[in-house]
């Protein structure tokens, strides 16, 4: 039964549009039950022992779905999960149609200078707030970058919706250290992707601190991780 379903999924994906071939997964765009859909397919890695690979892949798929559902339950925007096939390790997700990544949004704002500084500050404020709420749910994203945040056009004159994606490396933890490292990963990605945005990132952190109930311990850990990072780069 599971094998048959898996073959049906493979047949279905052969007609879908491949939009990304990563080291761990392929991402497709398609239509599922009449809805624009993104399918994330984790494939076997030959260099791993098959039983271990199966276990790891299964765990990652379960964790990705669990984190998305946890966030959605808490009112944090993430794509709807339409269907999961644990045999072929495929997750069918709502496609956030007409969205741009926060990365592209900031880059084009910086390039054209068309958006005011306060507009980008508002965006940083919203990102900080959503991450504070996510961490209060004890969800660690594991791969926070501005590419993993989408801006979905809101209704005319309305605010764009901020949607978090790609929970493939996520897990559950209440530890301030894990949350601090999650923010550190974002800080590194943010500052290297968007030059001269130190004050924008500080704005994000301020809003994170204001929105998360347990932020003091997390920000303290972030400072410690930063210090460790600095020492390491001085030694290297
Ligand atoms: P991922 O490997 O999950 O980061 O997905 C790769 C790329 O596919 C992302 O950078 C997005 O541009 C796009 N993408 C992933 N999920 C969605 C989604 N639910 N809606 C729209 N685009 C998506």
Coordinates of N, CA and C and ligand atoms in Angstrom, one line a residue:
X1 N 0.8 -1.2 0.0 CA 0.0 0.0 0.0 C 0.9 1.3 0.0
X2 N 1.8 1.3 1.0 CA 2.7 2.5 1.1 C 3.6 2.5 -0.2
X3 N 4.0 1.3 -0.7 CA 4.8 1.3 -1.9 C 4.1 1.8 -3.1
X4 N 2.8 1.5 -3.2 CA 2.0 1.9 -4.3 C 1.8 3.4 -4.2
X5 N 1.6 4.0 -3.0 CA 1.4 5.4 -2.9 C 2.7 6.1 -3.3
X6 N 3.8 5.5 -2.9 CA 5.1 6.1 -3.2 C 5.3 6.2 -4.7
X7 N 4.9 5.1 -5.4 CA 5.0 5.1 -6.8 C 4.1 6.2 -7.5
X8 N 2.9 6.3 -6.9 CA 2.0 7.4 -7.4 C 2.6 8.8 -7.2
X9 N 3.3 9.0 -6.1 CA 3.9 10.3 -5.8 C 5.0 10.5 -6.8
X10 N 5.8 9.5 -7.1 CA 7.0 9.6 -8.1 C 6.4 9.9 -9.5
X11 N 5.3 9.3 -9.9 CA 4.7 9.5 -11.2 C 4.2 11.0 -11.2
X12 N 3.6 11.4 -10.1 CA 3.0 12.8 -10.0 C 4.2 13.8 -10.1
X13 N 5.3 13.5 -9.4 CA 6.4 14.5 -9.4 C 7.1 14.5 -10.8
X14 N 7.0 13.5 -11.6 CA 7.7 13.5 -12.9 C 7.1 14.5 -13.8
X15 N 5.9 15.0 -13.5 CA 5.2 16.0 -14.3 C 5.3 17.4 -13.6
X16 N 5.9 17.4 -12.4 CA 6.0 18.7 -11.7 C 7.2 19.5 -12.2
X17 N 7.3 20.8 -11.9 CA 8.4 21.7 -12.3 C 9.4 21.7 -11.2
X18 N 10.6 21.2 -11.5 CA 11.7 21.2 -10.5 C 12.2 22.7 -10.3
X19 N 12.1 23.2 -9.1 CA 12.6 24.6 -8.9 C 13.9 24.7 -8.1
X20 N 14.2 23.6 -7.4 CA 15.5 23.7 -6.7 C 16.0 22.2 -6.4
X21 N 17.3 22.1 -6.8 CA 17.9 20.8 -6.5 C 19.0 21.0 -5.4
X22 N 18.7 20.6 -4.2 CA 19.6 20.9 -3.1 C 20.4 19.6 -2.8
X23 N 21.2 19.7 -1.7 CA 22.0 18.6 -1.3 C 21.2 17.5 -0.6
X24 N 20.1 18.0 0.0 CA 19.3 17.1 0.8 C 17.9 16.8 0.2
X25 N 17.5 17.8 -0.6 CA 16.1 17.7 -1.1 C 15.9 18.3 -2.4
X26 N 14.9 17.9 -3.1 CA 14.4 18.6 -4.4 C 13.2 19.3 -4.1
X27 N 13.0 20.5 -4.6 CA 11.8 21.3 -4.4 C 11.1 21.4 -5.8
X28 N 9.8 21.1 -5.8 CA 9.0 21.2 -7.0 C 7.8 22.2 -6.9
X29 N 7.4 22.7 -8.0 CA 6.2 23.5 -8.1 C 5.2 22.7 -8.9
X30 N 4.0 22.6 -8.4 CA 2.9 21.9 -9.1 C 1.5 22.3 -8.6
X31 N 0.5 21.5 -9.0 CA -0.8 21.8 -8.5 C -1.3 20.5 -7.9
X32 N -1.9 20.6 -6.7 CA -2.4 19.5 -6.0 C -3.8 19.8 -5.5
X33 N -4.7 18.9 -5.9 CA -6.1 19.2 -5.6 C -6.6 20.6 -6.0
X34 N -6.1 21.0 -7.2 CA -6.5 22.3 -7.7 C -5.8 23.5 -7.1
X35 N -4.8 23.2 -6.2 CA -4.2 24.4 -5.5 C -2.7 24.4 -5.8
X36 N -2.1 25.7 -6.0 CA -0.7 25.8 -6.3 C 0.1 25.3 -5.1
X37 N 1.0 24.3 -5.4 CA 1.6 23.5 -4.3 C 3.1 23.5 -4.5
X38 N 3.9 23.5 -3.4 CA 5.3 23.2 -3.4 C 5.5 21.8 -2.8
X39 N 6.3 21.0 -3.5 CA 6.6 19.7 -2.9 C 8.1 19.6 -2.6
X40 N 8.4 19.2 -1.3 CA 9.7 19.0 -0.9 C 10.0 17.5 -0.8
X41 N 10.9 17.0 -1.6 CA 11.2 15.6 -1.6 C 12.6 15.4 -1.1
X42 N 12.7 14.7 0.0 CA 14.1 14.3 0.5 C 14.5 13.0 -0.2
X43 N 15.7 12.9 -0.7 CA 16.1 11.7 -1.4 C 17.2 11.0 -0.7
X44 N 17.4 9.7 -0.9 CA 18.4 8.9 -0.2 C 19.8 9.4 -0.5
X45 N 20.6 9.4 0.5 CA 22.0 9.7 0.3 C 22.9 8.5 0.3
X46 N 23.5 8.2 -0.8 CA 24.2 7.0 -1.0 C 25.4 6.8 -0.1
X47 N 26.0 7.9 0.4 CA 27.2 7.8 1.2 C 26.8 7.3 2.7
X48 N 25.5 7.3 3.0 CA 25.1 6.9 4.3 C 24.6 5.5 4.3
X49 N 24.7 4.8 5.4 CA 24.2 3.5 5.6 C 22.7 3.6 5.3
X50 N 22.1 2.7 4.5 CA 20.7 2.9 4.1 C 19.7 2.9 5.3
X51 N 20.0 2.1 6.3 CA 19.0 2.1 7.5 C 19.1 3.4 8.3
X52 N 20.4 3.9 8.4 CA 20.6 5.1 9.1 C 20.0 6.3 8.3
X53 N 20.2 6.3 7.0 CA 19.7 7.3 6.1 C 18.2 7.4 6.2
X54 N 17.6 6.2 6.2 CA 16.1 6.2 6.2 C 15.6 6.8 7.6
X55 N 16.3 6.5 8.6 CA 15.9 6.9 10.0 C 16.0 8.5 10.1
X56 N 17.2 9.0 9.6 CA 17.5 10.4 9.6 C 16.5 11.2 8.8
X57 N 16.3 10.7 7.6 CA 15.4 11.4 6.6 C 14.0 11.4 7.2
X58 N 13.6 10.3 7.7 CA 12.2 10.2 8.3 C 12.1 11.2 9.5
X59 N 13.1 11.3 10.3 CA 13.1 12.2 11.5 C 13.0 13.6 11.0
X60 N 13.8 14.0 10.0 CA 13.8 15.4 9.5 C 12.4 15.7 8.9
X61 N 11.8 14.8 8.2 CA 10.5 15.1 7.6 C 9.5 15.3 8.7
X62 N 9.5 14.4 9.7 CA 8.5 14.5 10.8 C 8.7 15.8 11.5
X63 N 10.0 16.2 11.7 CA 10.3 17.4 12.5 C 9.9 18.6 11.7
X64 N 10.1 18.6 10.4 CA 9.7 19.8 9.6 C 8.2 20.0 9.7
X65 N 7.4 18.9 9.5 CA 6.0 19.0 9.6 C 5.5 19.5 11.0
X66 N 6.1 18.9 12.0 CA 5.8 19.2 13.4 C 6.0 20.7 13.7
X67 N 7.2 21.2 13.2 CA 7.5 22.6 13.5 C 6.5 23.6 12.8
X68 N 6.2 23.2 11.5 CA 5.3 24.1 10.7 C 3.9 24.1 11.5
X69 N 3.5 22.9 11.9 CA 2.1 22.8 12.6 C 2.2 23.6 13.9
X70 N 3.2 23.5 14.6 CA 3.4 24.2 15.9 C 3.3 25.7 15.7
X71 N 4.0 26.2 14.7 CA 4.0 27.6 14.4 C 2.6 28.0 14.0
X72 N 2.0 27.3 13.1 CA 0.6 27.7 12.6 C -0.4 27.7 13.8
X73 N -0.3 26.8 14.7 CA -1.2 26.7 15.8 C -1.0 28.0 16.7
X74 N 0.2 28.5 16.7 CA 0.5 29.7 17.5 C 0.2 31.0 16.7
X75 N -0.3 30.8 15.5 CA -0.7 32.0 14.7 C 0.5 32.6 14.0
X76 N 1.6 31.9 13.8 CA 2.8 32.3 13.1 C 2.6 31.8 11.6
X77 N 2.7 32.7 10.6 CA 2.4 32.4 9.3 C 3.5 31.4 8.7
X78 N 3.1 30.3 8.3 CA 4.0 29.3 7.6 C 3.0 28.6 6.6
X79 N 3.6 28.0 5.5 CA 2.7 27.4 4.5 C 1.8 26.3 5.2
X80 N 0.6 26.1 4.6 CA -0.3 25.0 5.0 C 0.3 23.7 4.6
X81 N 0.3 22.7 5.4 CA 0.7 21.4 5.0 C -0.5 20.6 4.4
X82 N -0.4 20.3 3.1 CA -1.5 19.7 2.4 C -1.5 18.1 2.6
X83 N -0.3 17.6 2.5 CA -0.2 16.1 2.4 C 1.3 15.7 2.7
X84 N 1.5 14.6 3.4 CA 2.8 14.1 3.7 C 2.9 12.6 3.3
X85 N 3.9 12.2 2.6 CA 4.1 10.8 2.3 C 5.4 10.4 2.9
X86 N 5.3 9.6 4.0 CA 6.5 9.3 4.8 C 7.3 8.1 4.1
X87 N 6.8 7.5 3.0 CA 7.5 6.5 2.3 C 8.5 7.1 1.3
X88 N 8.0 8.1 0.6 CA 8.9 8.8 -0.4 C 9.5 10.1 0.2
X89 N 9.1 10.3 1.5 CA 9.7 11.5 2.2 C 9.3 12.8 1.5
X90 N 8.0 13.0 1.1 CA 7.6 14.2 0.4 C 6.6 14.9 1.3
X91 N 6.8 16.2 1.3 CA 5.8 17.1 2.0 C 5.2 18.0 0.9
X92 N 3.9 18.0 0.9 CA 3.2 18.9 0.0 C 2.7 20.1 0.7
X93 N 3.2 21.3 0.3 CA 2.9 22.5 1.0 C 2.2 23.6 0.2
X94 N 1.5 24.4 0.8 CA 0.8 25.6 0.1 C 1.9 26.4 -0.6
X95 N 1.7 26.7 -1.8 CA 2.7 27.7 -2.5 C 2.3 29.1 -2.1
X96 N 3.2 29.8 -1.6 CA 2.9 31.2 -1.2 C 3.0 32.0 -2.5
X97 N 1.9 32.1 -3.2 CA 1.9 32.7 -4.6 C 2.1 34.2 -4.5
X98 N 2.9 34.7 -5.5 CA 3.1 36.1 -5.6 C 4.0 36.7 -4.5
X99 N 4.8 35.8 -3.9 CA 5.6 36.3 -2.8 C 7.1 36.6 -3.3
X100 N 7.7 37.4 -2.5 CA 9.2 37.7 -2.7 C 9.9 37.3 -1.4
X101 N 11.1 36.9 -1.6 CA 11.9 36.6 -0.3 C 12.3 37.9 0.3
X102 N 12.4 37.9 1.6 CA 12.9 39.1 2.4 C 14.2 39.5 1.8
X103 N 15.0 38.5 1.4 CA 16.3 38.8 0.9 C 16.2 39.7 -0.4
X104 N 15.4 39.3 -1.3 CA 15.2 40.1 -2.5 C 14.6 41.5 -2.2
X105 N 13.7 41.5 -1.3 CA 13.0 42.7 -0.9 C 14.0 43.7 -0.4
X106 N 14.9 43.3 0.5 CA 15.8 44.2 1.1 C 16.9 44.7 0.0
X107 N 17.3 43.7 -0.8 CA 18.3 44.0 -1.8 C 17.8 45.0 -2.8
X108 N 16.5 44.8 -3.2 CA 16.0 45.8 -4.2 C 15.8 47.2 -3.5
X109 N 15.4 47.1 -2.3 CA 15.2 48.4 -1.6 C 16.5 49.2 -1.4
X110 N 17.5 48.4 -1.1 CA 18.9 49.0 -1.0 C 19.4 49.6 -2.3
X111 N 19.1 48.8 -3.4 CA 19.6 49.2 -4.7 C 18.9 50.4 -5.2
X112 N 17.6 50.4 -5.2 CA 16.8 51.5 -5.8 C 16.7 52.7 -4.9
X113 N 16.8 52.4 -3.6 CA 16.7 53.5 -2.6 C 15.2 54.0 -2.6
X114 N 14.4 53.2 -3.2 CA 13.0 53.7 -3.4 C 12.2 53.6 -2.1
X115 N 12.7 52.7 -1.2 CA 11.9 52.5 0.0 C 12.7 53.3 1.1
X116 N 11.9 53.9 2.0 CA 12.5 54.7 3.0 C 13.1 53.8 4.1
X117 N 14.1 54.3 4.8 CA 14.7 53.6 5.9 C 13.7 53.0 6.9
X118 N 12.7 53.9 7.2 CA 11.7 53.5 8.2 C 10.9 52.3 7.7
X119 N 10.7 52.1 6.4 CA 10.0 50.9 5.9 C 10.8 49.7 6.2
X120 N 12.1 49.7 5.9 CA 12.9 48.5 6.2 C 13.0 48.3 7.7
X121 N 13.0 49.4 8.5 CA 13.0 49.2 10.0 C 11.7 48.5 10.4
X122 N 10.6 48.9 9.8 CA 9.3 48.2 10.1 C 9.4 46.7 9.8
X123 N 10.0 46.4 8.7 CA 10.2 45.0 8.3 C 11.0 44.3 9.4
X124 N 12.2 44.9 9.7 CA 13.0 44.3 10.7 C 12.3 44.1 12.0
X125 N 11.4 45.0 12.4 CA 10.6 45.0 13.6 C 9.7 43.8 13.5
X126 N 9.1 43.6 12.3 CA 8.1 42.4 12.2 C 8.9 41.1 12.2
X127 N 10.1 41.0 11.6 CA 10.8 39.8 11.6 C 11.2 39.5 13.1
X128 N 11.7 40.5 13.8 CA 12.0 40.2 15.2 C 10.9 39.7 16.1
X129 N 9.7 40.3 15.8 CA 8.5 39.9 16.6 C 8.1 38.5 16.3
X130 N 8.1 38.1 15.0 CA 7.7 36.7 14.6 C 8.7 35.7 15.2
X131 N 10.0 36.1 15.2 CA 11.0 35.1 15.7 C 10.9 35.0 17.2
X132 N 10.6 36.0 17.9 CA 10.3 36.0 19.3 C 9.2 35.1 19.6
X133 N 8.1 35.2 18.8 CA 7.0 34.3 19.1 C 7.3 32.8 18.8
X134 N 8.1 32.6 17.7 CA 8.5 31.3 17.3 C 9.3 30.6 18.4
X135 N 10.3 31.4 19.0 CA 11.1 30.9 20.0 C 10.3 30.6 21.3
X136 N 9.3 31.4 21.6 CA 8.4 31.2 22.7 C 7.7 29.9 22.6
X137 N 7.5 29.4 21.4 CA 6.9 28.1 21.2 C 7.9 27.0 21.2
X138 N 9.2 27.3 21.5 CA 10.3 26.4 21.6 C 10.6 25.8 20.2
X139 N 10.3 26.5 19.2 CA 10.7 26.0 17.8 C 12.0 26.7 17.5
X140 N 13.0 25.9 17.2 CA 14.3 26.4 16.7 C 14.3 26.2 15.2
X141 N 14.5 27.2 14.4 CA 14.3 27.0 12.9 C 15.5 26.3 12.3
X142 N 16.7 26.6 12.8 CA 17.9 25.8 12.4 C 18.6 26.4 11.1
X143 N 17.9 27.2 10.3 CA 18.5 27.7 9.1 C 17.9 29.1 8.8
X144 N 18.0 30.0 9.8 CA 17.3 31.3 9.6 C 18.2 32.2 8.6
X145 N 17.6 32.5 7.5 CA 18.2 33.5 6.6 C 17.1 34.3 6.0
X146 N 17.4 35.4 5.3 CA 16.4 36.2 4.7 C 15.8 35.6 3.5
X147 N 16.4 34.4 3.0 CA 15.8 33.7 1.9 C 14.7 32.8 2.4
X148 N 14.7 32.5 3.7 CA 13.7 31.6 4.3 C 12.5 32.4 4.9
X149 N 12.4 33.6 4.5 CA 11.2 34.4 4.9 C 10.6 35.0 3.6
X150 N 9.3 34.8 3.5 CA 8.7 35.3 2.3 C 7.7 36.5 2.7
X151 N 7.6 37.4 1.7 CA 6.6 38.5 1.9 C 5.5 38.3 0.9
X152 N 4.3 38.0 1.4 CA 3.2 37.8 0.5 C 2.4 39.0 0.4
X153 N 2.1 39.4 -0.8 CA 1.4 40.6 -1.1 C 0.1 40.6 -0.3
X154 N -0.2 41.6 0.5 CA -1.4 41.7 1.2 C -2.5 42.3 0.3
X155 N -3.7 42.5 0.9 CA -4.7 43.2 0.1 C -4.3 44.6 -0.2
X156 N -4.9 45.2 -1.2 CA -4.5 46.6 -1.6 C -4.5 47.5 -0.4
X157 N -3.4 48.2 -0.3 CA -3.2 49.1 0.9 C -3.0 48.4 2.2
X158 N -3.1 47.1 2.2 CA -2.9 46.3 3.4 C -1.4 46.0 3.6
X159 N -1.1 45.4 4.7 CA 0.3 45.1 5.0 C 0.6 43.7 4.3
X160 N 1.9 43.6 3.8 CA 2.3 42.3 3.3 C 2.4 41.3 4.5
X161 N 2.2 40.0 4.2 CA 2.2 39.0 5.2 C 3.6 38.4 5.3
X162 N 4.2 38.2 6.4 CA 5.5 37.7 6.6 C 5.4 36.2 6.8
X163 N 5.9 35.3 6.0 CA 5.7 33.9 6.1 C 7.1 33.2 6.2
X164 N 7.2 32.3 7.3 CA 8.5 31.6 7.5 C 8.4 30.3 6.7
X165 N 9.5 29.9 6.0 CA 9.6 28.7 5.3 C 10.8 27.9 5.6
X166 N 10.9 26.7 5.1 CA 12.0 25.8 5.1 C 12.4 25.4 6.6
X167 N 11.6 24.6 7.2 CA 11.9 24.1 8.6 C 12.6 22.8 8.5
X168 N 13.3 22.5 7.4 CA 14.0 21.3 7.2 C 15.1 20.9 8.3
X169 N 15.6 21.9 8.9 CA 16.7 21.7 10.0 C 16.1 22.1 11.4
X170 N 14.8 22.2 11.5 CA 14.3 22.7 12.7 C 14.2 21.6 13.8
X171 N 14.0 22.0 15.0 CA 13.8 21.1 16.1 C 13.2 21.8 17.3
X172 N 12.8 21.1 18.3 CA 12.2 21.7 19.5 C 13.2 21.8 20.6
X173 N 13.3 23.0 21.2 CA 14.2 23.1 22.4 C 13.8 24.4 23.1
X174 N 13.9 24.3 24.5 CA 13.6 25.4 25.3 C 14.8 26.1 25.8
X175 N 16.0 25.6 25.3 CA 17.3 26.1 25.8 C 17.6 27.4 25.2
X176 N 17.9 28.4 26.1 CA 18.3 29.8 25.6 C 19.5 29.7 24.6
X177 N 20.4 28.7 24.9 CA 21.6 28.6 24.0 C 21.2 28.2 22.6
X178 N 20.2 27.3 22.4 CA 19.8 26.9 21.1 C 19.1 28.1 20.3
X179 N 18.4 28.9 21.1 CA 17.7 30.1 20.5 C 18.7 31.1 20.2
X180 N 19.7 31.3 21.0 CA 20.8 32.3 20.8 C 21.6 31.9 19.5
X181 N 21.9 30.6 19.3 CA 22.6 30.1 18.1 C 21.7 30.4 16.9
X182 N 20.4 30.1 17.0 CA 19.5 30.4 15.9 C 19.6 31.8 15.5
X183 N 19.6 32.8 16.4 CA 19.7 34.2 16.1 C 21.1 34.5 15.5
X184 N 22.1 33.8 16.0 CA 23.5 34.1 15.6 C 23.6 33.7 14.1
X185 N 23.0 32.5 13.7 CA 23.0 32.1 12.3 C 22.4 33.1 11.5
X186 N 21.3 33.7 11.9 CA 20.6 34.7 11.2 C 21.5 36.0 11.1
X187 N 22.1 36.4 12.2 CA 22.9 37.6 12.2 C 24.0 37.5 11.1
X188 N 24.7 36.3 11.1 CA 25.8 36.1 10.2 C 25.3 36.2 8.7
X189 N 24.1 35.5 8.5 CA 23.6 35.4 7.1 C 23.1 36.8 6.7
X190 N 22.5 37.5 7.7 CA 21.9 38.8 7.4 C 23.0 39.8 7.0
X191 N 24.0 39.9 7.9 CA 25.0 40.9 7.6 C 25.9 40.6 6.4
X192 N 26.1 39.3 6.1 CA 26.9 39.0 4.9 C 26.0 39.2 3.6
X193 N 24.7 39.0 3.7 CA 23.9 39.1 2.5 C 23.6 40.6 2.2
X194 N 23.4 41.4 3.3 CA 22.9 42.8 3.2 C 24.0 43.7 3.9
X195 N 24.9 44.2 3.1 CA 25.9 45.0 3.6 C 25.4 46.3 4.3
X196 N 26.1 46.8 5.3 CA 25.7 48.0 6.0 C 24.3 47.9 6.7
X197 N 24.0 46.8 7.2 CA 22.7 46.7 7.8 C 22.8 46.4 9.3
X198 N 23.9 46.8 9.9 CA 24.1 46.5 11.4 C 23.0 47.1 12.2
X199 N 22.6 48.3 11.9 CA 21.6 49.0 12.7 C 20.2 48.4 12.5
X200 N 20.0 47.9 11.2 CA 18.7 47.2 10.9 C 18.6 45.9 11.7
X201 N 19.7 45.2 11.8 CA 19.7 44.0 12.6 C 19.5 44.3 14.1
X202 N 20.1 45.3 14.6 CA 19.9 45.7 16.0 C 18.4 46.0 16.2
X203 N 17.8 46.6 15.3 CA 16.3 46.9 15.4 C 15.6 45.6 15.5
X204 N 16.0 44.6 14.7 CA 15.3 43.3 14.7 C 15.5 42.7 16.1
X205 N 16.7 42.8 16.6 CA 16.9 42.2 17.9 C 16.1 42.8 19.0
X206 N 16.0 44.2 18.9 CA 15.3 44.9 19.9 C 13.8 44.5 19.9
X207 N 13.3 44.3 18.7 CA 11.9 43.9 18.6 C 11.7 42.4 19.1
X208 N 12.7 41.6 18.8 CA 12.7 40.2 19.3 C 12.7 40.2 20.9
X209 N 13.5 41.1 21.4 CA 13.6 41.1 22.9 C 12.3 41.6 23.5
X210 N 11.6 42.5 22.8 CA 10.4 43.1 23.3 C 9.2 42.1 23.2
X211 N 9.3 41.2 22.2 CA 8.2 40.3 21.9 C 8.3 39.0 22.6
X212 N 9.5 38.5 22.9 CA 9.7 37.2 23.5 C 9.7 37.3 25.0
X213 N 9.0 36.5 25.7 CA 8.9 36.5 27.1 C 10.2 36.1 27.8
X214 N 11.0 35.2 27.0 CA 12.2 34.7 27.6 C 13.4 35.2 26.9
X215 N 13.3 36.4 26.5 CA 14.4 36.9 25.6 C 15.7 37.2 26.3
X216 N 15.6 37.7 27.6 CA 16.9 38.1 28.3 C 18.0 37.1 28.2
X217 N 17.6 35.8 28.6 CA 18.6 34.7 28.6 C 19.1 34.4 27.2
X218 N 18.2 34.6 26.2 CA 18.6 34.3 24.8 C 19.6 35.3 24.3
X219 N 19.3 36.6 24.6 CA 20.2 37.6 24.1 C 21.6 37.5 24.8
X220 N 21.6 37.1 26.1 CA 22.8 36.9 26.8 C 23.6 35.8 26.1
X221 N 22.9 34.7 25.8 CA 23.6 33.6 25.1 C 24.1 34.0 23.7
X222 N 23.3 34.8 23.0 CA 23.7 35.3 21.7 C 25.1 36.1 21.9
X223 N 25.1 37.0 22.9 CA 26.4 37.7 23.1 C 27.6 36.8 23.4
X224 N 27.3 35.7 24.1 CA 28.4 34.7 24.4 C 28.8 34.0 23.1
X225 N 27.8 33.6 22.3 CA 28.2 33.0 21.0 C 28.9 33.9 20.1
X226 N 28.5 35.2 20.1 CA 29.2 36.2 19.3 C 30.7 36.3 19.7
X227 N 30.9 36.3 21.0 CA 32.2 36.5 21.6 C 33.1 35.3 21.2
X228 N 32.5 34.1 21.3 CA 33.2 32.8 20.9 C 33.6 32.9 19.5
X229 N 32.6 33.4 18.6 CA 32.9 33.5 17.2 C 34.0 34.4 16.9
X230 N 34.1 35.5 17.6 CA 35.1 36.5 17.4 C 36.5 36.0 17.8
X231 N 36.5 35.3 18.9 CA 37.8 34.7 19.4 C 38.3 33.7 18.4
X232 N 37.3 32.9 17.9 CA 37.7 31.8 16.9 C 38.3 32.5 15.6
X233 N 37.7 33.6 15.2 CA 38.2 34.2 13.9 C 39.5 34.9 14.2
X234 N 39.8 35.3 15.4 CA 41.1 35.9 15.7 C 42.2 34.9 15.7
X235 N 41.8 33.7 16.3 CA 42.8 32.6 16.3 C 43.1 32.1 14.9
X236 N 42.0 31.9 14.2 CA 42.1 31.4 12.8 C 42.8 32.5 11.9
Ligands
LIG1 P1 13.5 25.6 0.4 O1 14.5 24.6 0.0 O2 12.4 25.1 1.3 O3 14.2 26.8 1.0 O4 12.9 26.1 -0.9 C1 13.6 26.7 -2.0 C2 12.9 27.9 -2.6 O5 11.6 27.5 -3.1 C3 12.8 29.0 -1.6 O6 13.9 29.9 -1.6 C4 11.5 29.7 -2.2 O7 11.9 30.7 -3.2 C5 10.7 28.6 -2.8 N1 9.7 28.1 -1.9 C6 9.8 27.2 -0.9 N2 8.7 27.0 -0.3 C7 7.8 27.8 -0.8 C8 6.4 28.1 -0.6 N3 5.7 27.4 0.3 N4 5.8 29.0 -1.4 C9 6.5 29.7 -2.3 N5 7.8 29.5 -2.6 C10 8.5 28.6 -1.9

